[in-house]
Amino acid sequence: MKPKVAFFDFAGCEGCQLQIVNLEETILDLASKVEVVNFREAISERGEDYSIAFVEGSITRQADEERLRGIREKASILVALGACACTGGINALKNFQDMEEIKKIVYGKNSLYFDTYPARPLHAVVPVDYDIRGCPINKNEFLKVTTALLLGKKPETPNYPVCVECKLKENTCVFEKGMFCLGPVTRAGCDAACPSCNSNCEGCRGLVDDPNTNAQKDILQKYGLTMEEAVGKFRIFDGYLEVAKCMI
Amino acid sequence: MHDLSMNIEHVTRIEGHGNIVVDVKNGKIEKCQWQVVEAPRFFEAMVRGRKWDELSHITSRICGICSVGHTMASLKATEQAMGVTPSEQTVTLRKILKHAENFQSHVLHVGYLVLPDLLGVGSVLPLAATHKEAVLTVVRLHRLANDICDLIGGRTTHPISCTVNGFTKLPDLKALENIKERLTEAIPDLKAVVEIVKSLADRLPVFVRQTEYIGLKSEEEYAIYDGKIASTDTGIHSVDEYRSIVNEYVVPQSTAKYTKHNRDSYMVGALARFNLNHEQLTPLAKKVAAEIGLKAPCYNPYMNSIAQLVEAPLSVEECLRLIDEILDKGLRKEDHRIEVKEGKGVGAVDVPRGILFHEYTYDKNGTCVEANCVIPTNQNHASIQRDMETLLPSIIDKPPEEIRLMLEMLVRAYDPCVSCSTHFLTVEFI
């Protein structure tokens, strides 16, 4: 029997599910190996019986928590898809402001109709088995992780910094170009996408498990940058992490 | 006289979360609503305090499907605020990228999301077995559009290399030549897709509700990157006047901010652009419109998918023209640094689902102090609602399954992008 797979999403842009569609012909091959029972963005069929659930987006209200718990109960494997689901991602930028205040900024006097709390990654609500990181996810990494899961293996994803992939691509170091980069402490797997476009790493894949913060501090010092700037940059995608919470 | 109760929770094959609720008692319509239940994300508040050069990377995340469009609206708003005029080369590259997104989004919508309705199946997946060649043709076009975005933007979703006043990385000319070849070769594929849709187009419901159509208009070309605001009711308006065009308002019993201009609703998107700019269509796009029977003015919202199909060859032909311009002139590395100053700017682009506005105010350090984003789908919600109210009485005697499909197809025709939820309310429905 083919494994039953489902896709769900919470607060997010659905760009990660789009990366799966962007696998083009490969997605048709993959779809022939599984039974997709729930993928609202792409199919009308809806089933509640599934073994693997891929979940995109952050949790930002009570109703989301209940829905996520329901998904967790049904799925034997739950995979967090993308930065919003894995680390809170860009949604956590609002966590640094007063919730009542932000409701007023966006909705004015009608703000009472809204329900929102500081954005949280999935793992803050239910246990998550695997993370596929990034904003958006790397479609090849999705394929790698899914293939491993279908073969009953434990998926391996990088736990080394973006600098490793950046060096392999022989890019000039972003700091050498006078910009600030989060590559030294950010988890790789993106093939150093941003530095390869002469842009800085914005940390969308979260930290490696054991970040060399001393090295990051040394680099900041060497290039005359402050910790405050570093924390400010971290908040774009990693506001939920302790490192970004400090110095509020 | 009969009863009908329908609650279609989370309509499928659209981006984001929306419900259709219908309640008919003794043949009388008690409730007929299009509801949006997406989690609000508060982008306008999130960008406060962020620097000018981070804004497009943050606001691109409003939507994964139109991230190129959001990036462009954002960059244009910042550039206007800082008094910067990007080079011709930058504008040409941005237009290629913008058309590639338009092409990609329309192929995805018509090929993957609408075609299953026309063929009576739940998704594109069963079509891979029954209509393999058609599906592979759609996939090839989709891949090509994504490859163009990858090449120009550094990444198709949430582009990396687009920055204020330029690009951090320029595309390789050889790669552009290769794209040009593939675009030329794609034309038979495009024609094949048109043939398939044409053969099924009579399955699109015939429903007419005349309304106001709003989009960008330019004297130079079929506008999607730049132009003035045009309304089929009131003519041309400056982009700076956008607030008096959209007139956003909150409806407590609904989930989304609505907009209205000259009537109680207006429509944006491919059909609106077609109604406003059809004379500027490129030759193949004109031919496709004529073959498939799309004539301006068209007041059938279901034909929005057909207008998207007409815009696909438009975007291919525009990409070819713009790539030729680049190949002709070559690419030079430009200094994109700017002088940061305080100011306010509005950026308007016409993205696959319609006209999009970003407006930012910066202080003297280039820190954003205020932002406002008005998203196409927000502007279409009132139109979807009015269409449903007008359509339902005329189909009330049809079998429930048919009513359901027609209502779902109506929502899908607008290709709503519900996650673009900067403005969305969330209300618990009973």
XYZ file of C-alpha atoms in Angstrom:
678
model
C 0.000 0.000 0.000
C 1.297 3.452 -0.850
C 2.067 5.732 2.113
C -0.581 8.400 2.610
C 0.753 11.934 2.624
C -0.957 15.200 3.572
C -0.010 18.875 3.357
C -1.314 21.597 5.665
C -0.564 25.237 6.265
C -0.923 27.900 8.920
C 0.291 31.538 8.930
C 2.652 31.774 5.997
C 2.868 32.569 2.316
C 2.488 29.012 0.915
C 5.757 29.574 -0.941
C 7.165 26.318 0.457
C 4.319 24.241 -0.965
C 4.926 26.078 -4.220
C 8.517 24.755 -4.207
C 7.042 21.251 -4.232
C 4.930 22.153 -7.281
C 8.131 23.634 -8.747
C 9.691 20.162 -8.759
C 7.879 19.977 -12.139
C 7.988 16.456 -13.700
C 9.583 15.007 -10.559
C 6.477 15.782 -8.539
C 4.481 13.531 -10.875
C 6.972 10.704 -10.249
C 6.826 11.317 -6.530
C 3.027 11.470 -6.588
C 2.954 8.016 -8.165
C 4.847 6.579 -5.172
C 2.513 7.993 -2.534
C -1.143 8.716 -2.089
C -1.663 12.436 -1.588
C -4.797 12.620 0.547
C -4.774 16.304 1.457
C -3.107 19.227 -0.349
C -5.662 22.045 -0.363
C -3.577 24.307 -2.561
C -3.468 21.781 -5.402
C -6.117 19.076 -5.072
C -9.798 18.904 -4.130
C -9.787 15.464 -2.514
C -9.584 15.541 1.267
C -8.750 12.589 3.465
C -8.186 12.417 7.197
C -6.186 9.209 7.137
C -2.471 9.868 6.570
C 0.889 8.757 7.915
C 3.128 11.649 6.864
C 2.060 15.265 7.351
C 4.015 18.193 5.936
C 3.063 21.405 7.692
C 3.909 24.915 6.538
C 3.444 28.163 8.508
C 3.564 29.499 12.050
C 1.070 29.200 14.872
C -0.418 32.606 15.686
C -3.750 31.923 17.402
C -5.495 29.464 19.689
C -7.565 27.885 16.911
C -4.346 27.000 15.047
C -3.056 25.065 18.064
C -6.118 22.831 18.130
C -5.920 22.167 14.406
C -2.203 21.354 14.637
C -2.755 18.969 17.574
C -5.367 17.165 15.484
C -2.854 16.767 12.647
C -0.174 15.541 15.067
C -2.545 12.892 16.441
C -3.236 11.479 12.989
C 0.273 11.610 11.534
C 2.958 9.156 12.534
C 5.572 11.488 11.013
C 5.221 15.276 11.163
C 7.593 17.349 9.056
C 7.864 21.129 9.511
C 8.103 22.794 6.142
C 10.051 26.053 5.911
C 11.182 28.851 8.195
C 7.722 29.833 9.495
C 7.069 26.269 10.685
C 10.626 25.448 11.849
C 11.708 28.644 13.602
C 8.715 31.010 13.481
C 10.382 32.709 10.520
C 9.409 36.157 9.390
C 6.125 36.052 11.341
C 8.064 36.435 14.603
C 9.034 39.973 13.577
C 5.729 41.061 15.072
C 6.640 39.463 18.402
C 8.759 42.508 19.231
C 5.729 44.743 19.259
C 2.697 44.973 21.473
C -0.047 42.745 20.043
C -2.817 45.254 20.744
C -0.726 47.986 19.154
C -0.029 46.023 15.945
C -3.702 45.166 15.570
C -4.475 48.882 15.737
C -1.709 49.716 13.236
C -3.164 47.359 10.661
C -6.885 47.386 11.375
C -7.534 50.628 13.256
C -10.649 50.777 15.382
C -11.824 47.423 14.097
C -8.913 45.618 15.745
C -11.183 43.915 18.262
C -12.308 41.459 15.588
C -8.831 39.967 15.433
C -7.285 37.157 17.261
C -3.508 36.907 17.245
C -0.658 36.129 19.604
C 3.138 36.149 19.133
C 4.095 33.786 16.291
C 5.460 30.369 17.286
C 7.098 27.551 15.362
C 5.271 24.200 15.289
C 7.605 22.618 17.832
C 6.393 25.115 20.450
C 3.001 23.399 20.277
C 3.548 19.735 19.307
C 6.564 17.441 18.847
C 8.005 17.741 15.322
C 9.890 14.810 13.802
C 11.845 16.551 11.056
C 12.573 20.054 9.818
C 12.959 21.164 6.211
C 14.296 24.652 6.650
C 14.579 27.837 4.657
C 12.509 30.697 3.289
C 11.535 29.198 0.987
C 12.580 25.543 1.374
C 15.078 24.157 -1.117
C 13.032 21.840 -3.353
C 15.917 19.386 -3.720
C 16.219 19.109 0.036
C 12.478 18.389 0.207
C 12.976 15.600 -2.311
C 15.940 14.190 -0.365
C 14.079 14.184 2.950
C 10.902 12.726 1.421
C 12.817 9.991 -0.390
C 14.516 9.008 2.879
C 11.167 8.934 4.706
C 9.599 6.762 2.003
C 12.525 4.365 2.253
C 12.066 4.226 6.018
C 15.384 5.976 6.664
C 16.188 8.914 8.905
C 16.668 11.989 6.712
C 20.008 13.731 7.111
C 20.127 17.504 6.684
C 23.212 19.719 7.061
C 24.283 20.835 10.501
C 27.166 23.024 9.405
C 27.157 26.736 8.572
C 26.354 28.378 5.231
C 30.045 29.435 5.068
C 30.974 25.844 4.172
C 28.752 25.843 1.068
C 29.765 29.411 0.252
C 33.482 28.494 0.296
C 32.799 25.466 -1.911
C 31.255 27.821 -4.450
C 34.383 29.974 -4.252
C 32.383 33.105 -3.463
C 34.181 36.168 -2.144
C 33.306 36.485 1.545
C 30.328 38.828 2.039
C 32.133 40.615 4.908
C 34.966 41.402 2.481
C 32.381 43.265 0.419
C 31.550 45.450 3.410
C 28.217 43.782 4.181
C 26.962 41.979 7.252
C 26.348 38.241 6.905
C 24.740 35.603 9.123
C 26.389 32.757 7.182
C 28.900 31.833 9.914
C 26.189 30.612 12.326
C 23.306 29.768 9.963
C 22.497 26.195 9.005
C 23.497 25.312 5.448
C 21.461 23.432 2.821
C 20.573 26.389 0.601
C 23.772 26.098 -1.421
C 24.654 29.602 -0.175
C 21.900 31.019 -2.372
C 22.043 34.619 -1.128
C 25.847 35.128 -0.910
C 26.066 33.617 -4.404
C 23.906 36.539 -5.602
C 26.238 39.038 -3.872
C 23.670 39.393 -1.124
C 24.085 38.637 2.558
C 22.812 35.538 4.358
C 19.740 36.585 6.346
C 19.661 33.468 8.496
C 16.402 32.039 7.125
C 17.432 28.461 7.913
C 18.013 29.142 11.630
C 21.136 28.411 13.629
C 23.306 25.303 13.430
C 22.947 23.173 16.570
C 26.179 24.399 18.109
C 26.838 27.823 16.612
C 30.344 29.201 16.961
C 29.181 32.468 18.460
C 32.735 33.444 19.390
C 33.753 33.282 15.752
C 30.717 35.395 14.829
C 31.695 37.948 17.495
C 35.308 37.973 16.233
C 34.096 38.662 12.712
C 31.842 41.470 13.926
C 34.803 43.007 15.727
C 37.139 42.568 12.767
C 34.750 44.398 10.469
C 33.720 47.029 13.017
C 30.105 45.867 13.383
C 28.092 45.841 16.585
C 26.193 43.071 18.331
C 23.119 45.283 18.130
C 23.288 45.239 14.333
C 23.720 41.475 14.394
C 20.688 40.984 16.640
C 18.656 43.309 14.424
C 19.487 41.190 11.379
C 18.687 37.960 13.205
C 15.205 39.179 13.937
C 14.116 39.088 10.290
C 13.863 35.297 10.270
C 14.903 34.159 13.733
C 13.025 36.489 16.042
C 11.703 33.531 17.980
C 15.218 32.442 19.002
C 16.752 33.568 22.279
C 19.681 35.190 20.497
C 17.326 37.620 18.777
C 15.195 38.153 21.847
C 18.067 39.629 23.841
C 18.710 43.366 23.672
C 15.077 44.215 23.000
C -39.338 25.792 -2.900
C -36.532 24.002 -1.161
C -33.844 24.259 1.487
C -30.136 24.277 0.835
C -27.376 24.513 3.382
C -23.817 24.550 2.188
C -20.620 25.229 4.096
C -17.610 24.692 1.886
C -14.794 25.020 4.382
C -11.353 25.904 2.977
C -12.093 25.964 -0.749
C -9.437 23.894 -2.503
C -7.114 24.719 -5.407
C -6.813 28.322 -4.342
C -4.015 29.965 -2.405
C -4.990 30.433 1.245
C -8.056 29.717 3.366
C -11.566 30.788 2.400
C -15.076 29.394 2.927
C -18.307 29.556 0.959
C -21.441 29.586 3.079
C -24.926 29.298 1.585
C -28.177 29.020 3.483
C -31.471 28.780 1.625
C -34.789 28.267 3.423
C -38.020 27.672 1.462
C -36.301 28.909 -1.655
C -35.309 32.173 0.061
C -31.612 32.987 0.285
C -30.864 33.730 3.942
C -27.102 33.723 3.597
C -24.663 33.706 0.708
C -21.140 34.551 1.759
C -17.546 34.351 0.661
C -15.558 34.252 3.885
C -11.830 34.572 4.411
C -10.445 32.806 7.444
C -6.715 33.184 6.894
C -4.499 33.977 9.887
C -3.581 37.670 9.750
C 0.144 38.369 9.615
C 0.492 42.118 10.257
C 3.186 42.958 7.735
C 2.531 46.684 7.961
C 3.386 46.535 11.642
C 6.291 44.115 11.138
C 8.215 46.424 8.826
C 8.069 49.383 11.175
C 11.580 50.012 12.462
C 13.251 48.032 9.650
C 15.779 49.529 7.249
C 15.045 50.605 3.678
C 17.265 47.886 2.164
C 15.442 45.101 4.068
C 11.902 46.059 3.127
C 11.589 44.198 -0.190
C 13.008 41.017 1.360
C 10.473 41.211 4.185
C 7.393 42.172 2.148
C 8.170 39.621 -0.569
C 7.159 37.088 2.124
C 3.588 38.395 2.037
C 3.004 35.911 -0.759
C 4.949 32.955 -2.100
C 3.152 32.991 -5.436
C 3.484 36.691 -6.255
C 6.757 37.320 -4.429
C 8.276 38.911 -7.543
C 5.347 41.349 -7.755
C 5.609 42.277 -4.082
C 9.361 42.766 -4.479
C 8.806 45.138 -7.416
C 6.068 47.172 -5.673
C 8.300 47.411 -2.617
C 11.418 48.511 -4.512
C 9.440 51.092 -6.483
C 7.934 52.535 -3.280
C 11.365 52.818 -1.641
C 12.891 54.337 -4.779
C 10.165 56.965 -4.977
C 10.578 57.754 -1.277
C 14.334 58.218 -1.708
C 14.060 60.116 -4.998
C 15.879 57.416 -6.992
C 15.262 56.611 -10.676
C 16.608 53.175 -11.632
C 18.461 52.753 -14.932
C 16.850 51.592 -18.170
C 18.773 48.329 -17.848
C 17.313 47.720 -14.378
C 13.785 48.470 -15.571
C 14.156 46.137 -18.572
C 15.408 43.275 -16.388
C 12.594 43.875 -13.901
C 10.017 43.750 -16.682
C 11.390 40.413 -17.902
C 11.169 39.072 -14.378
C 7.675 40.461 -13.937
C 6.433 38.914 -17.184
C 8.071 35.602 -16.268
C 6.133 35.609 -13.001
C 2.931 36.461 -14.856
C 3.574 33.584 -17.265
C 4.419 31.163 -14.445
C 1.414 32.111 -12.337
C -1.074 31.913 -15.228
C 0.259 28.547 -16.423
C 0.000 27.232 -12.865
C -3.530 28.528 -12.446
C -4.988 27.560 -15.787
C -3.043 24.301 -16.167
C -2.986 22.924 -12.623
C -5.957 24.531 -10.893
C -8.675 25.283 -13.513
C -8.157 22.502 -16.059
C -9.231 19.801 -13.541
C -12.640 21.571 -13.226
C -13.057 21.580 -16.988
C -12.192 17.892 -17.152
C -14.334 16.956 -14.172
C -11.596 15.741 -11.830
C -10.355 16.859 -8.423
C -6.786 17.774 -9.321
C -4.064 17.624 -11.912
C -2.794 14.303 -10.507
C -5.275 11.945 -12.241
C -4.706 13.911 -15.458
C -1.088 12.757 -15.440
C -2.487 9.337 -16.375
C -5.462 10.311 -18.553
C -4.023 13.411 -20.284
C -0.313 12.798 -19.949
C 0.846 14.836 -22.941
C -1.229 17.842 -21.899
C 0.110 17.727 -18.342
C 3.713 17.405 -19.517
C 3.207 20.383 -21.847
C 1.940 22.495 -18.946
C 4.864 21.308 -16.807
C 7.380 22.287 -19.510
C 5.935 25.815 -19.725
C 5.888 26.104 -15.945
C 9.521 25.025 -15.712
C 10.583 27.540 -18.356
C 8.852 30.414 -16.545
C 10.513 29.413 -13.286
C 13.916 29.145 -14.966
C 13.603 32.738 -16.225
C 12.782 33.937 -12.702
C 15.713 31.940 -11.304
C 18.063 33.490 -13.829
C 17.007 37.126 -13.375
C 15.994 37.130 -9.712
C 18.469 34.587 -8.349
C 15.509 32.543 -7.109
C 11.970 32.164 -8.403
C 10.236 32.478 -5.027
C 11.436 35.381 -2.883
C 13.958 36.704 -5.407
C 17.403 37.519 -4.035
C 19.211 39.742 -6.492
C 16.600 42.497 -6.933
C 17.574 45.478 -4.836
C 16.805 49.175 -4.546
C 18.135 50.911 -7.675
C 19.391 47.764 -9.405
C 20.496 44.161 -9.141
C 23.152 42.638 -6.871
C 23.869 40.095 -9.605
C 23.277 40.354 -13.333
C 22.207 37.392 -15.449
C 24.702 35.682 -17.697
C 24.189 36.721 -21.342
C 24.695 33.169 -22.639
C 22.010 31.943 -20.267
C 19.712 34.708 -21.523
C 20.317 33.600 -25.105
C 19.419 30.078 -24.090
C 16.187 31.335 -22.471
C 15.381 33.187 -25.677
C 15.714 29.970 -27.660
C 13.548 28.063 -25.208
C 10.892 30.794 -25.275
C 10.736 30.587 -29.054
C 10.494 26.807 -28.900
C 7.750 27.090 -26.247
C 5.281 28.739 -28.605
C 3.960 25.421 -30.024
C 3.494 24.199 -26.426
C 1.570 27.347 -25.627
C -0.623 26.880 -28.685
C -1.279 23.285 -27.638
C -2.497 24.422 -24.215
C -4.715 27.035 -25.864
C -6.213 24.295 -28.063
C -7.004 22.114 -25.043
C -8.639 24.942 -23.098
C -10.479 26.116 -26.198
C -11.988 22.673 -26.685
C -13.293 22.785 -23.101
C -14.121 26.485 -22.809
C -17.842 25.863 -23.306
C -17.810 24.240 -19.865
C -17.134 27.636 -18.286
C -20.418 29.022 -16.960
C -21.967 31.916 -18.838
C -22.642 34.558 -16.230
C -22.621 38.298 -16.722
C -22.349 41.006 -14.087
C -21.127 44.306 -15.347
C -18.803 46.065 -12.922
C -15.878 48.479 -12.741
C -12.467 47.156 -13.803
C -9.252 48.690 -12.434
C -5.645 48.135 -13.482
C -2.463 49.847 -14.594
C -2.360 51.571 -17.969
C 0.616 52.860 -19.905
C 0.891 54.617 -23.249
C 3.917 52.506 -24.159
C 2.798 48.932 -23.616
C 0.325 46.532 -22.017
C 1.090 47.665 -18.477
C 2.192 45.296 -15.764
C 5.343 46.925 -14.320
C 4.550 50.612 -14.600
C 1.755 52.993 -15.535
C -1.105 55.026 -14.154
C -4.231 53.730 -12.451
C -7.043 53.216 -14.962
C -10.724 52.570 -14.291
C -13.292 51.545 -16.891
C -15.707 53.895 -15.086
C -13.651 56.958 -14.243
C -10.600 56.984 -16.522
C -6.983 57.680 -15.584
C -5.704 58.524 -12.094
C -2.232 59.131 -10.693
C -0.687 56.319 -8.601
C -0.265 58.765 -5.719
C -4.060 58.932 -5.480
C -4.326 55.202 -4.833
C -5.977 55.575 -1.415
C -8.925 57.388 -2.982
C -9.223 54.556 -5.522
C -9.146 51.579 -3.157
C -11.125 53.107 -0.232
C -10.499 50.163 2.052
C -13.167 49.447 4.596
C -13.790 46.840 7.232
C -16.961 44.761 7.255
C -17.483 43.324 10.720
C -19.520 40.362 9.487
C -16.875 39.516 6.895
C -13.334 38.275 7.296
C -11.509 40.604 4.926
C -11.133 44.279 4.280
C -13.153 45.213 1.241
C -12.477 47.986 -1.258
C -14.809 50.026 -3.440
C -14.418 52.868 -5.886
C -17.164 54.021 -8.235
C -19.604 51.182 -7.472
C -20.051 48.808 -4.557
C -17.266 46.585 -5.922
C -14.620 46.479 -8.639
C -12.548 43.749 -10.226
C -8.774 43.568 -10.721
C -6.608 40.946 -12.470
C -6.147 39.542 -15.954
C -9.728 40.228 -17.092
C -9.557 43.831 -15.809
C -6.236 44.338 -17.612
C -7.661 42.796 -20.762
C -10.715 45.076 -20.641
C -8.468 48.120 -20.143
C -5.474 47.299 -22.344
C -6.589 44.734 -24.959
C -5.536 47.016 -27.824
C -1.928 46.745 -26.666
C -1.801 42.931 -26.698
C 1.097 41.420 -28.643
C 0.297 39.659 -31.979
C 0.087 36.070 -30.711
C -1.898 37.137 -27.634
C -4.371 38.979 -29.884
C -4.683 35.880 -32.039
C -5.323 33.661 -29.028
C -7.981 36.080 -27.730
C -9.731 36.043 -31.108
C -9.538 32.238 -31.446
C -10.898 31.583 -27.999
C -13.583 34.263 -28.332
C -12.518 36.700 -25.622
C -13.766 40.144 -26.580
C -13.538 43.416 -24.666
C -15.483 44.440 -22.719
C -16.089 41.048 -21.111
C -18.271 40.990 -17.990
C -18.103 37.263 -17.210
C -15.758 36.738 -14.204
C -15.311 33.056 -15.162
C -13.482 34.370 -18.235
C -10.683 35.674 -16.003
C -8.990 32.288 -16.495
C -9.298 32.788 -20.256
C -7.817 36.295 -19.943
C -4.905 34.668 -18.093
C -4.505 32.257 -20.972
C -4.375 35.240 -23.344
C -1.764 36.949 -21.163
C 0.512 33.876 -21.259
C 1.584 34.457 -24.901
C 1.688 38.195 -24.141
C 4.269 37.570 -21.426
C 6.250 35.184 -23.647
C 6.349 37.719 -26.491
C 7.235 40.565 -24.115
C 10.043 38.492 -22.564
C 11.395 37.814 -26.057
C 11.277 41.513 -26.981
C 12.916 42.617 -23.727
C 15.600 39.914 -23.844
C 16.424 41.072 -27.390
C 16.875 44.599 -26.054
C 19.315 43.335 -23.431
C 21.193 41.128 -25.917
C 21.418 44.098 -28.255
C 22.836 46.513 -25.738
C 24.732 44.087 -23.529
C 24.750 44.312 -19.734
C 26.963 46.606 -17.713
C 27.678 46.500 -14.007
C 26.016 49.482 -12.395
C 26.534 51.159 -9.060
C 23.263 50.727 -7.206
C 24.224 52.635 -4.062
C 21.848 55.450 -3.161
C 21.736 58.431 -0.864
C 19.388 57.614 1.999
C 16.873 60.296 2.883
C 13.522 60.721 4.498
C 10.435 60.544 2.361
C 7.278 58.801 1.341
C 6.710 56.727 -1.785
C 4.081 54.584 -3.481
C 4.901 51.648 -5.765
C 2.215 50.179 -8.015
C 2.565 47.112 -10.234
C -0.028 44.867 -11.866
C 0.697 41.353 -10.591
C -0.953 38.160 -11.902
C -4.027 38.681 -9.689
C -4.308 42.442 -10.208
C -3.064 45.845 -9.215
C -0.865 45.941 -6.113
C 0.212 48.956 -4.041
C 2.965 49.346 -1.452
C 3.438 52.660 0.313
C 6.265 53.400 2.755
C 7.347 56.373 4.833
C 11.009 56.547 5.910
C 12.768 58.762 8.459
C 16.110 60.438 7.709
C 18.040 57.261 8.632
C 16.092 55.187 6.138
C 14.080 53.454 8.852
C 10.513 52.606 7.892
C 8.023 54.441 10.102
C 4.819 53.609 8.265
C 3.707 51.120 5.626
C 0.520 50.297 3.761
C 0.048 47.438 1.307
C -3.136 46.968 -0.725
C -3.306 43.524 -2.253
C -5.230 42.478 -5.403
C -7.243 39.755 -3.710
C -8.450 42.248 -1.096
C -9.732 44.387 -3.938
C -11.544 41.387 -5.439
C -13.328 40.151 -2.308
C -16.281 42.524 -2.704
C -16.542 41.523 -6.354
C -16.555 37.800 -5.492
C -19.256 38.471 -2.886
C -21.434 40.498 -5.295
C -20.990 37.880 -8.043
C -22.171 35.145 -5.685
C -25.199 37.153 -4.602
C -26.108 37.777 -8.253
C -25.364 34.255 -9.461
C -27.026 32.188 -6.740
C -30.693 33.134 -7.414
C -30.262 32.179 -11.082
C -28.867 28.707 -10.308
C -30.863 27.931 -7.176
C -32.897 25.210 -8.885
C -29.844 23.263 -10.044
C -28.700 20.175 -8.112
C -26.638 21.092 -5.000
C -23.475 19.520 -6.413
C -23.700 21.691 -9.502
C -24.303 24.825 -7.408
C -21.323 23.931 -5.296
C -19.072 23.449 -8.305
C -20.231 26.693 -9.927
C -19.558 28.672 -6.743
C -16.160 27.045 -6.240
C -15.271 27.663 -9.879
C -16.279 31.303 -9.455
C -13.903 31.760 -6.530
C -11.186 29.878 -8.403
C -11.678 32.054 -11.494
C -10.476 35.040 -9.464
C -7.331 33.009 -8.648
C -7.477 34.429 -5.126
C -4.286 34.689 -3.190
C -5.629 34.647 0.305
C -2.308 34.452 2.137
C -1.572 37.960 0.992
C -3.235 38.587 4.277
C -1.810 41.866 5.472
C -5.282 43.249 5.874
C -7.356 40.226 6.664
C -9.544 39.985 9.686
C -10.292 36.721 11.350
C -13.686 36.263 12.821
C -15.014 33.058 14.286
C -18.087 31.986 12.388
C -20.982 30.209 13.957
